Amino acid sequence: MVGFVRPEGTARQLEARRRRAVSLLKRGHSYQTVARIVQSSISSLVRWMQAFRRKGRAGLKPRPTPGRPPGLKPGQKRALVALLKRGAQAAGYRTEMWTSGRVAEQIHRHWGIAYHPGHVWKMLVALGWSCQKPERRALQRNPRKIREWKRRDWPRIKKSPAIGRASGFH
């Protein structure tokens, strides 16, 4: 099955586009010309004309979007981004790492909307966020001792290829 992409615009703007297309078709313009002008497919034009013939202007009105409505409204999504930018520790977590589960908790805490963590991930990507894998380092790390170890011990224990022995690469 091939999916479709909903055209840009509000319901009112899309209705105006359908009315314009019908008006142009009624004035005698060809389907190809009108499709180019209103940037739609010919099959959409045919559907719009059929709806107009059956119900008049009411046939061109927008219908409710099927399916569950989106949880967060645009203003709430902007507020979520602001909350995320303040950091996970500011939200009460021990580390600065945001996980999908943590973000879902925050959405539920602030707006009372339940999101599955997998869906949170899709929303974050749509908002321009990306997955970041933290670099794991010991908290008690001592850079000076690491440099000394690399200089003194690593060359001694590092395996070097034996002379005359195959390296393992062909």
CSV table of N, CA and C in Angstrom, one decimal:
chain,number,residue,atom,x,y,z
A,1,MET,N,0.8,-1.2,0.0
A,1,MET,CA,0.0,0.0,0.0
A,1,MET,C,0.9,1.2,0.0
A,2,VAL,N,0.6,2.2,-0.8
A,2,VAL,CA,1.3,3.4,-0.9
A,2,VAL,C,0.6,4.5,0.0
A,3,GLY,N,1.4,5.1,0.8
A,3,GLY,CA,0.9,6.2,1.7
A,3,GLY,C,0.7,7.5,1.0
A,4,PHE,N,0.1,8.4,1.6
A,4,PHE,CA,-0.1,9.7,1.0
A,4,PHE,C,0.4,10.8,2.0
A,5,VAL,N,0.7,11.9,1.4
A,5,VAL,CA,1.2,13.0,2.2
A,5,VAL,C,0.1,14.1,2.2
A,6,ARG,N,-0.4,14.5,3.4
A,6,ARG,CA,-1.4,15.5,3.5
A,6,ARG,C,-0.8,16.8,3.1
A,7,PRO,N,-1.5,17.6,2.2
A,7,PRO,CA,-0.9,18.9,1.8
A,7,PRO,C,-0.8,19.9,3.0
A,8,GLU,N,0.1,20.8,2.9
A,8,GLU,CA,0.3,21.8,3.9
A,8,GLU,C,-0.9,22.8,3.9
A,9,GLY,N,-1.2,23.3,5.1
A,9,GLY,CA,-2.3,24.2,5.3
A,9,GLY,C,-3.3,23.8,6.3
A,10,THR,N,-4.0,24.8,6.8
A,10,THR,CA,-5.1,24.6,7.8
A,10,THR,C,-6.3,24.0,7.0
A,11,ALA,N,-7.3,23.5,7.8
A,11,ALA,CA,-8.5,23.0,7.2
A,11,ALA,C,-9.2,24.0,6.3
A,12,ARG,N,-9.2,25.3,6.8
A,12,ARG,CA,-9.8,26.4,6.1
A,12,ARG,C,-9.1,26.7,4.8
A,13,GLN,N,-7.7,26.6,4.8
A,13,GLN,CA,-7.0,26.9,3.6
A,13,GLN,C,-7.2,25.8,2.6
A,14,LEU,N,-7.3,24.5,3.0
A,14,LEU,CA,-7.5,23.4,2.1
A,14,LEU,C,-8.9,23.4,1.5
A,15,GLU,N,-9.8,23.9,2.3
A,15,GLU,CA,-11.2,24.0,1.8
A,15,GLU,C,-11.2,25.1,0.7
A,16,ALA,N,-10.5,26.2,0.9
A,16,ALA,CA,-10.4,27.3,-0.1
A,16,ALA,C,-9.8,26.7,-1.4
A,17,ARG,N,-8.8,25.9,-1.2
A,17,ARG,CA,-8.1,25.3,-2.4
A,17,ARG,C,-9.1,24.4,-3.2
A,18,ARG,N,-10.0,23.6,-2.5
A,18,ARG,CA,-11.0,22.8,-3.1
A,18,ARG,C,-12.0,23.7,-3.8
A,19,ARG,N,-12.5,24.8,-3.2
A,19,ARG,CA,-13.4,25.7,-3.8
A,19,ARG,C,-12.9,26.3,-5.1
A,20,ARG,N,-11.6,26.7,-5.0
A,20,ARG,CA,-11.0,27.4,-6.1
A,20,ARG,C,-10.9,26.4,-7.3
A,21,ALA,N,-10.5,25.1,-7.0
A,21,ALA,CA,-10.4,24.1,-8.0
A,21,ALA,C,-11.8,23.9,-8.7
A,22,VAL,N,-12.8,23.7,-7.9
A,22,VAL,CA,-14.2,23.5,-8.5
A,22,VAL,C,-14.6,24.7,-9.3
A,23,SER,N,-14.3,25.9,-8.8
A,23,SER,CA,-14.6,27.1,-9.6
A,23,SER,C,-13.9,27.1,-11.0
A,24,LEU,N,-12.6,26.8,-11.0
A,24,LEU,CA,-11.9,26.8,-12.2
A,24,LEU,C,-12.4,25.7,-13.2
A,25,LEU,N,-12.8,24.5,-12.6
A,25,LEU,CA,-13.3,23.5,-13.5
A,25,LEU,C,-14.7,23.9,-14.1
A,26,LYS,N,-15.5,24.6,-13.2
A,26,LYS,CA,-16.8,25.0,-13.7
A,26,LYS,C,-16.7,26.1,-14.8
A,27,ARG,N,-15.6,26.8,-14.8
A,27,ARG,CA,-15.3,27.8,-15.9
A,27,ARG,C,-14.8,27.2,-17.1
A,28,GLY,N,-14.6,25.9,-17.1
A,28,GLY,CA,-14.1,25.2,-18.4
A,28,GLY,C,-12.6,24.9,-18.4
A,29,HIS,N,-11.9,25.2,-17.4
A,29,HIS,CA,-10.5,24.8,-17.5
A,29,HIS,C,-10.3,23.3,-17.4
A,30,SER,N,-9.3,22.8,-18.0
A,30,SER,CA,-9.1,21.3,-18.1
A,30,SER,C,-8.6,20.8,-16.7
A,31,TYR,N,-8.8,19.5,-16.4
A,31,TYR,CA,-8.4,18.9,-15.2
A,31,TYR,C,-6.8,19.1,-15.0
A,32,GLN,N,-6.1,18.9,-16.1
A,32,GLN,CA,-4.6,19.0,-16.0
A,32,GLN,C,-4.2,20.4,-15.6
A,33,THR,N,-4.9,21.4,-16.2
A,33,THR,CA,-4.5,22.8,-15.9
A,33,THR,C,-4.9,23.2,-14.5
A,34,VAL,N,-6.0,22.8,-14.0
A,34,VAL,CA,-6.4,23.1,-12.6
A,34,VAL,C,-5.5,22.3,-11.7
A,35,ALA,N,-5.2,21.1,-12.0
A,35,ALA,CA,-4.3,20.3,-11.1
A,35,ALA,C,-3.0,21.0,-10.9
A,36,ARG,N,-2.5,21.6,-12.0
A,36,ARG,CA,-1.2,22.3,-11.9
A,36,ARG,C,-1.4,23.6,-11.1
A,37,ILE,N,-2.5,24.3,-11.3
A,37,ILE,CA,-2.7,25.6,-10.6
A,37,ILE,C,-2.8,25.4,-9.1
A,38,VAL,N,-3.7,24.4,-8.7
A,38,VAL,CA,-3.9,24.2,-7.3
A,38,VAL,C,-2.9,23.2,-6.6
A,39,GLN,N,-2.1,22.7,-7.5
A,39,GLN,CA,-1.1,21.7,-7.0
A,39,GLN,C,-1.7,20.5,-6.3
A,40,SER,N,-2.5,19.8,-7.1
A,40,SER,CA,-3.1,18.6,-6.6
A,40,SER,C,-3.1,17.5,-7.7
A,41,SER,N,-3.6,16.3,-7.4
A,41,SER,CA,-3.7,15.3,-8.4
A,41,SER,C,-5.0,15.4,-9.1
A,42,ILE,N,-5.1,14.8,-10.3
A,42,ILE,CA,-6.3,14.8,-11.0
A,42,ILE,C,-7.4,14.0,-10.3
A,43,SER,N,-7.0,12.9,-9.7
A,43,SER,CA,-7.9,12.1,-8.9
A,43,SER,C,-8.6,12.9,-7.8
A,44,SER,N,-7.8,13.8,-7.2
A,44,SER,CA,-8.4,14.6,-6.1
A,44,SER,C,-9.4,15.5,-6.7
A,45,LEU,N,-9.1,16.1,-7.8
A,45,LEU,CA,-10.1,17.0,-8.5
A,45,LEU,C,-11.4,16.3,-8.8
A,46,VAL,N,-11.2,15.1,-9.3
A,46,VAL,CA,-12.4,14.3,-9.7
A,46,VAL,C,-13.3,14.1,-8.4
A,47,ARG,N,-12.6,13.7,-7.3
A,47,ARG,CA,-13.4,13.5,-6.0
A,47,ARG,C,-14.0,14.8,-5.5
A,48,TRP,N,-13.3,15.9,-5.7
A,48,TRP,CA,-13.9,17.2,-5.2
A,48,TRP,C,-15.1,17.6,-6.0
A,49,MET,N,-15.0,17.4,-7.4
A,49,MET,CA,-16.2,17.7,-8.2
A,49,MET,C,-17.4,16.8,-7.9
A,50,GLN,N,-17.1,15.5,-7.7
A,50,GLN,CA,-18.2,14.6,-7.3
A,50,GLN,C,-18.8,15.0,-6.0
A,51,ALA,N,-18.0,15.4,-5.1
A,51,ALA,CA,-18.6,15.8,-3.8
A,51,ALA,C,-19.4,17.1,-3.9
A,52,PHE,N,-18.9,18.0,-4.8
A,52,PHE,CA,-19.6,19.3,-5.0
A,52,PHE,C,-20.9,19.0,-5.7
A,53,ARG,N,-21.0,18.1,-6.7
A,53,ARG,CA,-22.2,17.8,-7.4
A,53,ARG,C,-23.2,17.1,-6.5
A,54,ARG,N,-22.8,16.3,-5.5
A,54,ARG,CA,-23.7,15.6,-4.6
A,54,ARG,C,-24.2,16.5,-3.5
A,55,LYS,N,-23.3,17.4,-2.9
A,55,LYS,CA,-23.7,18.1,-1.7
A,55,LYS,C,-23.5,19.6,-1.9
A,56,GLY,N,-23.1,20.1,-3.0
A,56,GLY,CA,-22.8,21.5,-3.2
A,56,GLY,C,-21.6,21.9,-2.4
A,57,ARG,N,-21.6,23.2,-1.9
A,57,ARG,CA,-20.4,23.7,-1.1
A,57,ARG,C,-20.1,22.9,0.1
A,58,ALA,N,-21.2,22.3,0.7
A,58,ALA,CA,-21.0,21.5,1.9
A,58,ALA,C,-20.1,20.3,1.6
A,59,GLY,N,-20.1,19.8,0.4
A,59,GLY,CA,-19.2,18.6,0.0
A,59,GLY,C,-17.8,19.0,0.0
A,60,LEU,N,-17.4,20.3,0.0
A,60,LEU,CA,-16.0,20.7,0.0
A,60,LEU,C,-15.5,21.0,1.4
A,61,LYS,N,-16.4,21.0,2.4
A,61,LYS,CA,-16.0,21.3,3.8
A,61,LYS,C,-15.0,20.2,4.3
A,62,PRO,N,-14.2,20.6,5.2
A,62,PRO,CA,-13.3,19.6,5.8
A,62,PRO,C,-14.0,18.7,6.7
A,63,ARG,N,-13.5,17.4,6.7
A,63,ARG,CA,-14.1,16.4,7.6
A,63,ARG,C,-13.1,16.2,8.7
A,64,PRO,N,-13.6,15.8,9.9
A,64,PRO,CA,-12.7,15.6,11.0
A,64,PRO,C,-11.6,14.5,10.6
A,65,THR,N,-10.4,14.8,11.1
A,65,THR,CA,-9.3,13.9,10.9
A,65,THR,C,-9.6,12.5,11.6
A,66,PRO,N,-9.5,11.4,10.9
A,66,PRO,CA,-9.7,10.1,11.6
A,66,PRO,C,-8.6,9.8,12.6
A,67,GLY,N,-8.9,9.0,13.5
A,67,GLY,CA,-7.9,8.5,14.4
A,67,GLY,C,-7.8,9.3,15.7
A,68,ARG,N,-7.0,8.9,16.6
A,68,ARG,CA,-6.8,9.6,17.9
A,68,ARG,C,-6.2,10.9,17.7
A,69,PRO,N,-6.7,12.0,18.3
A,69,PRO,CA,-6.1,13.3,18.1
A,69,PRO,C,-4.7,13.3,18.8
A,70,PRO,N,-3.8,14.2,18.3
A,70,PRO,CA,-2.5,14.3,18.8
A,70,PRO,C,-2.6,14.7,20.3
A,71,GLY,N,-1.7,14.1,21.1
A,71,GLY,CA,-1.7,14.4,22.5
A,71,GLY,C,-1.3,15.9,22.9
A,72,LEU,N,-0.2,16.3,22.5
A,72,LEU,CA,0.3,17.6,22.9
A,72,LEU,C,0.0,18.6,21.8
A,73,LYS,N,-0.5,19.7,22.1
A,73,LYS,CA,-0.8,20.8,21.2
A,73,LYS,C,0.6,21.5,20.9
A,74,PRO,N,0.7,22.3,19.8
A,74,PRO,CA,1.9,22.9,19.5
A,74,PRO,C,2.5,23.8,20.6
A,75,GLY,N,1.7,24.5,21.3
A,75,GLY,CA,2.2,25.3,22.5
A,75,GLY,C,2.8,24.4,23.5
A,76,GLN,N,2.2,23.3,23.8
A,76,GLN,CA,2.7,22.3,24.8
A,76,GLN,C,4.0,21.7,24.3
A,77,LYS,N,4.1,21.5,23.0
A,77,LYS,CA,5.4,20.9,22.5
A,77,LYS,C,6.5,21.9,22.7
A,78,ARG,N,6.2,23.2,22.5
A,78,ARG,CA,7.2,24.2,22.7
A,78,ARG,C,7.6,24.3,24.2
A,79,ALA,N,6.6,24.1,25.0
A,79,ALA,CA,6.9,24.1,26.5
A,79,ALA,C,7.7,22.9,26.8
A,80,LEU,N,7.5,21.8,26.2
A,80,LEU,CA,8.2,20.5,26.5
A,80,LEU,C,9.7,20.7,26.1
A,81,VAL,N,9.9,21.3,24.9
A,81,VAL,CA,11.3,21.6,24.5
A,81,VAL,C,12.0,22.5,25.5
A,82,ALA,N,11.3,23.5,25.9
A,82,ALA,CA,12.0,24.4,26.9
A,82,ALA,C,12.3,23.6,28.2
A,83,LEU,N,11.4,22.7,28.6
A,83,LEU,CA,11.6,21.9,29.8
A,83,LEU,C,12.8,21.0,29.6
A,84,LEU,N,12.9,20.4,28.4
A,84,LEU,CA,14.1,19.5,28.1
A,84,LEU,C,15.4,20.3,28.1
A,85,LYS,N,15.4,21.5,27.6
A,85,LYS,CA,16.6,22.3,27.5
A,85,LYS,C,17.1,22.7,28.9
A,86,ARG,N,16.2,22.7,29.9
A,86,ARG,CA,16.6,23.1,31.3
A,86,ARG,C,17.5,21.9,31.9
A,87,GLY,N,17.3,20.7,31.3
A,87,GLY,CA,18.0,19.6,31.8
A,87,GLY,C,17.3,18.6,32.6
A,88,ALA,N,17.7,17.3,32.6
A,88,ALA,CA,17.0,16.3,33.4
A,88,ALA,C,17.2,16.5,34.9
A,89,GLN,N,18.4,17.0,35.3
A,89,GLN,CA,18.6,17.2,36.7
A,89,GLN,C,17.6,18.3,37.3
A,90,ALA,N,17.4,19.3,36.5
A,90,ALA,CA,16.4,20.3,36.9
A,90,ALA,C,15.0,19.8,37.1
A,91,ALA,N,14.7,18.7,36.4
A,91,ALA,CA,13.4,18.0,36.5
A,91,ALA,C,13.4,17.0,37.6
A,92,GLY,N,14.5,16.9,38.3
A,92,GLY,CA,14.6,16.0,39.5
A,92,GLY,C,15.3,14.6,39.3
A,93,TYR,N,15.9,14.4,38.1
A,93,TYR,CA,16.6,13.2,37.9
A,93,TYR,C,18.1,13.3,38.4
A,94,ARG,N,18.7,12.1,38.7
A,94,ARG,CA,20.1,12.1,39.2
A,94,ARG,C,21.1,12.5,38.1
A,95,THR,N,20.8,12.1,36.9
A,95,THR,CA,21.7,12.4,35.8
A,95,THR,C,21.1,13.3,34.8
A,96,GLU,N,21.9,13.9,33.9
A,96,GLU,CA,21.4,14.8,32.8
A,96,GLU,C,20.9,14.1,31.6
A,97,MET,N,20.8,12.8,31.6
A,97,MET,CA,20.4,12.0,30.4
A,97,MET,C,18.8,12.0,30.3
A,98,TRP,N,18.3,12.5,29.2
A,98,TRP,CA,16.9,12.4,28.9
A,98,TRP,C,16.7,11.0,28.2
A,99,THR,N,15.8,10.2,28.7
A,99,THR,CA,15.4,9.0,28.1
A,99,THR,C,13.9,9.2,27.6
A,100,SER,N,13.5,8.3,26.7
A,100,SER,CA,12.1,8.4,26.3
A,100,SER,C,11.2,8.2,27.5
A,101,GLY,N,11.5,7.3,28.3
A,101,GLY,CA,10.7,7.0,29.5
A,101,GLY,C,10.6,8.3,30.4
A,102,ARG,N,11.7,8.9,30.6
A,102,ARG,CA,11.7,10.2,31.4
A,102,ARG,C,10.9,11.3,30.8
A,103,VAL,N,11.0,11.4,29.5
A,103,VAL,CA,10.2,12.4,28.8
A,103,VAL,C,8.8,12.1,28.9
A,104,ALA,N,8.4,10.8,28.7
A,104,ALA,CA,7.0,10.4,28.9
A,104,ALA,C,6.5,10.8,30.3
A,105,GLU,N,7.3,10.5,31.3
A,105,GLU,CA,6.9,10.9,32.7
A,105,GLU,C,6.7,12.4,32.8
A,106,GLN,N,7.5,13.2,32.2
A,106,GLN,CA,7.4,14.6,32.3
A,106,GLN,C,6.1,15.1,31.6
A,107,ILE,N,5.8,14.5,30.5
A,107,ILE,CA,4.6,14.9,29.7
A,107,ILE,C,3.4,14.5,30.6
A,108,HIS,N,3.4,13.4,31.2
A,108,HIS,CA,2.3,13.0,32.1
A,108,HIS,C,2.2,13.9,33.3
A,109,ARG,N,3.3,14.2,33.9
A,109,ARG,CA,3.3,15.0,35.1
A,109,ARG,C,2.8,16.5,34.8
A,110,HIS,N,3.2,17.0,33.7
A,110,HIS,CA,2.9,18.4,33.4
A,110,HIS,C,1.5,18.6,32.7
A,111,TRP,N,1.2,17.6,31.8
A,111,TRP,CA,-0.1,17.8,31.0
A,111,TRP,C,-1.1,16.7,31.2
A,112,GLY,N,-0.7,15.7,32.0
A,112,GLY,CA,-1.7,14.6,32.2
A,112,GLY,C,-2.0,13.7,31.0
A,113,ILE,N,-1.1,13.7,30.1
A,113,ILE,CA,-1.3,13.0,28.8
A,113,ILE,C,-0.3,11.8,28.9
A,114,ALA,N,-0.8,10.6,28.6
A,114,ALA,CA,0.0,9.4,28.7
A,114,ALA,C,0.6,9.1,27.3
A,115,TYR,N,1.9,9.0,27.2
A,115,TYR,CA,2.6,8.7,25.9
A,115,TYR,C,3.4,7.4,26.1
A,116,HIS,N,3.4,6.5,25.1
A,116,HIS,CA,4.3,5.4,25.2
A,116,HIS,C,5.7,5.9,24.9
A,117,PRO,N,6.7,5.4,25.6
A,117,PRO,CA,8.1,5.9,25.3
A,117,PRO,C,8.5,5.8,23.8
A,118,GLY,N,8.0,4.7,23.1
A,118,GLY,CA,8.3,4.6,21.7
A,118,GLY,C,7.7,5.7,20.9
A,119,HIS,N,6.6,6.2,21.3
A,119,HIS,CA,6.0,7.3,20.5
A,119,HIS,C,6.7,8.6,20.9
A,120,VAL,N,7.1,8.7,22.2
A,120,VAL,CA,7.9,9.9,22.6
A,120,VAL,C,9.1,10.1,21.7
A,121,TRP,N,9.7,9.0,21.4
A,121,TRP,CA,10.9,9.0,20.6
A,121,TRP,C,10.6,9.6,19.2
A,122,LYS,N,9.5,9.2,18.6
A,122,LYS,CA,9.1,9.7,17.3
A,122,LYS,C,8.8,11.2,17.4
A,123,MET,N,8.2,11.7,18.5
A,123,MET,CA,7.8,13.1,18.6
A,123,MET,C,9.1,13.9,18.8
A,124,LEU,N,10.1,13.4,19.6
A,124,LEU,CA,11.3,14.1,19.8
A,124,LEU,C,12.1,14.3,18.5
A,125,VAL,N,12.1,13.2,17.7
A,125,VAL,CA,12.8,13.3,16.4
A,125,VAL,C,12.1,14.4,15.5
A,126,ALA,N,10.8,14.4,15.5
A,126,ALA,CA,10.0,15.4,14.8
A,126,ALA,C,10.3,16.8,15.3
A,127,LEU,N,10.6,17.0,16.6
A,127,LEU,CA,11.0,18.3,17.2
A,127,LEU,C,12.4,18.6,17.0
A,128,GLY,N,13.2,17.8,16.3
A,128,GLY,CA,14.6,18.1,15.9
A,128,GLY,C,15.6,17.6,16.9
A,129,TRP,N,15.2,16.7,17.9
A,129,TRP,CA,16.1,16.1,18.8
A,129,TRP,C,16.6,14.8,18.2
A,130,SER,N,17.8,14.4,18.7
A,130,SER,CA,18.4,13.2,18.2
A,130,SER,C,18.9,12.4,19.4
A,131,CYS,N,19.2,11.1,19.1
A,131,CYS,CA,19.7,10.2,20.1
A,131,CYS,C,21.2,10.5,20.4
A,132,GLN,N,21.5,10.6,21.6
A,132,GLN,CA,22.9,10.9,22.0
A,132,GLN,C,23.3,9.8,23.0
A,133,LYS,N,24.4,9.1,22.7
A,133,LYS,CA,24.8,8.0,23.6
A,133,LYS,C,25.9,8.6,24.5
A,134,PRO,N,25.7,8.6,25.8
A,134,PRO,CA,26.7,9.2,26.6
A,134,PRO,C,28.0,8.3,26.7
A,135,GLU,N,29.1,9.0,26.8
A,135,GLU,CA,30.4,8.3,26.8
A,135,GLU,C,30.6,7.8,28.3
A,136,ARG,N,30.8,6.6,28.5
A,136,ARG,CA,31.0,6.0,29.8
A,136,ARG,C,32.4,6.2,30.3
A,137,ARG,N,32.5,6.9,31.4
A,137,ARG,CA,33.8,7.1,32.1
A,137,ARG,C,33.6,6.9,33.6
A,138,ALA,N,34.6,6.3,34.2
A,138,ALA,CA,34.6,6.2,35.6
A,138,ALA,C,34.6,7.6,36.3
A,139,LEU,N,33.9,7.7,37.4
A,139,LEU,CA,33.9,9.0,38.1
A,139,LEU,C,35.2,9.2,38.8
A,140,GLN,N,35.9,8.2,39.2
A,140,GLN,CA,37.2,8.3,39.9
A,140,GLN,C,38.4,8.3,39.0
A,141,ARG,N,38.1,8.7,37.7
A,141,ARG,CA,39.2,8.7,36.7
A,141,ARG,C,40.3,9.7,37.1
A,142,ASN,N,41.5,9.3,36.8
A,142,ASN,CA,42.7,10.2,37.1
A,142,ASN,C,43.5,10.3,35.8
A,143,PRO,N,43.3,11.4,35.1
A,143,PRO,CA,44.0,11.6,33.8
A,143,PRO,C,45.5,11.5,33.9
A,144,ARG,N,46.1,12.0,35.0
A,144,ARG,CA,47.6,11.9,35.1
A,144,ARG,C,48.1,10.5,35.2
A,145,LYS,N,47.4,9.6,36.0
A,145,LYS,CA,47.8,8.2,36.1
A,145,LYS,C,47.5,7.5,34.8
A,146,ILE,N,46.5,7.8,34.1
A,146,ILE,CA,46.2,7.2,32.8
A,146,ILE,C,47.4,7.5,31.8
A,147,ARG,N,47.8,8.7,31.8
A,147,ARG,CA,49.0,9.1,30.9
A,147,ARG,C,50.2,8.3,31.3
A,148,GLU,N,50.5,8.2,32.6
A,148,GLU,CA,51.7,7.5,33.0
A,148,GLU,C,51.6,6.0,32.6
A,149,TRP,N,50.4,5.4,32.8
A,149,TRP,CA,50.2,4.0,32.5
A,149,TRP,C,50.4,3.7,31.0
A,150,LYS,N,49.8,4.6,30.2
A,150,LYS,CA,50.0,4.5,28.7
A,150,LYS,C,51.5,4.6,28.3
A,151,ARG,N,52.2,5.5,29.0
A,151,ARG,CA,53.6,5.7,28.6
A,151,ARG,C,54.5,4.5,29.2
A,152,ARG,N,54.2,4.1,30.4
A,152,ARG,CA,55.1,3.1,31.0
A,152,ARG,C,54.7,1.6,30.8
A,153,ASP,N,53.4,1.3,31.1
A,153,ASP,CA,52.9,-0.1,31.1
A,153,ASP,C,52.4,-0.6,29.8
A,154,TRP,N,51.7,0.2,29.1
A,154,TRP,CA,51.0,-0.2,27.8
A,154,TRP,C,52.0,-0.8,26.8
A,155,PRO,N,53.1,-0.1,26.5
A,155,PRO,CA,54.1,-0.6,25.5
A,155,PRO,C,54.6,-2.0,26.0
A,156,ARG,N,54.8,-2.2,27.3
A,156,ARG,CA,55.3,-3.5,27.8
A,156,ARG,C,54.3,-4.6,27.6
A,157,ILE,N,53.0,-4.4,27.8
A,157,ILE,CA,52.1,-5.5,27.7
A,157,ILE,C,51.4,-5.6,26.3
A,158,LYS,N,51.6,-4.6,25.5
A,158,LYS,CA,50.9,-4.6,24.2
A,158,LYS,C,51.6,-5.7,23.3
A,159,LYS,N,50.7,-6.5,22.7
A,159,LYS,CA,51.2,-7.6,21.8
A,159,LYS,C,51.7,-7.0,20.5
A,160,SER,N,52.9,-7.4,20.1
A,160,SER,CA,53.4,-6.9,18.9
A,160,SER,C,53.5,-8.2,17.9
A,161,PRO,N,53.3,-8.0,16.7
A,161,PRO,CA,53.3,-9.1,15.7
A,161,PRO,C,54.7,-9.7,15.7
A,162,ALA,N,54.8,-11.1,15.8
A,162,ALA,CA,56.1,-11.8,15.7
A,162,ALA,C,56.6,-11.6,14.3
A,163,ILE,N,57.9,-11.5,14.3
A,163,ILE,CA,58.6,-11.4,13.0
A,163,ILE,C,58.4,-12.7,12.2
A,164,GLY,N,58.0,-12.6,11.0
A,164,GLY,CA,57.9,-13.7,10.1
A,164,GLY,C,56.5,-14.4,10.2
A,165,ARG,N,55.7,-14.0,11.2
A,165,ARG,CA,54.4,-14.7,11.4
A,165,ARG,C,53.3,-13.8,10.6
A,166,ALA,N,52.4,-14.5,10.1
A,166,ALA,CA,51.3,-13.9,9.4
A,166,ALA,C,50.5,-13.0,10.3
A,167,SER,N,50.1,-11.9,9.8
A,167,SER,CA,49.4,-10.9,10.7
A,167,SER,C,47.9,-11.2,10.9
A,168,GLY,N,47.4,-12.2,10.1
A,168,GLY,CA,46.0,-12.5,10.3
A,168,GLY,C,45.1,-11.9,9.2
A,169,PHE,N,45.7,-10.9,8.4
A,169,PHE,CA,45.0,-10.3,7.3
A,169,PHE,C,45.5,-10.9,6.0
A,170,HIS,N,44.6,-11.1,5.1
A,170,HIS,CA,45.0,-11.7,3.8
A,170,HIS,C,44.8,-10.7,2.7
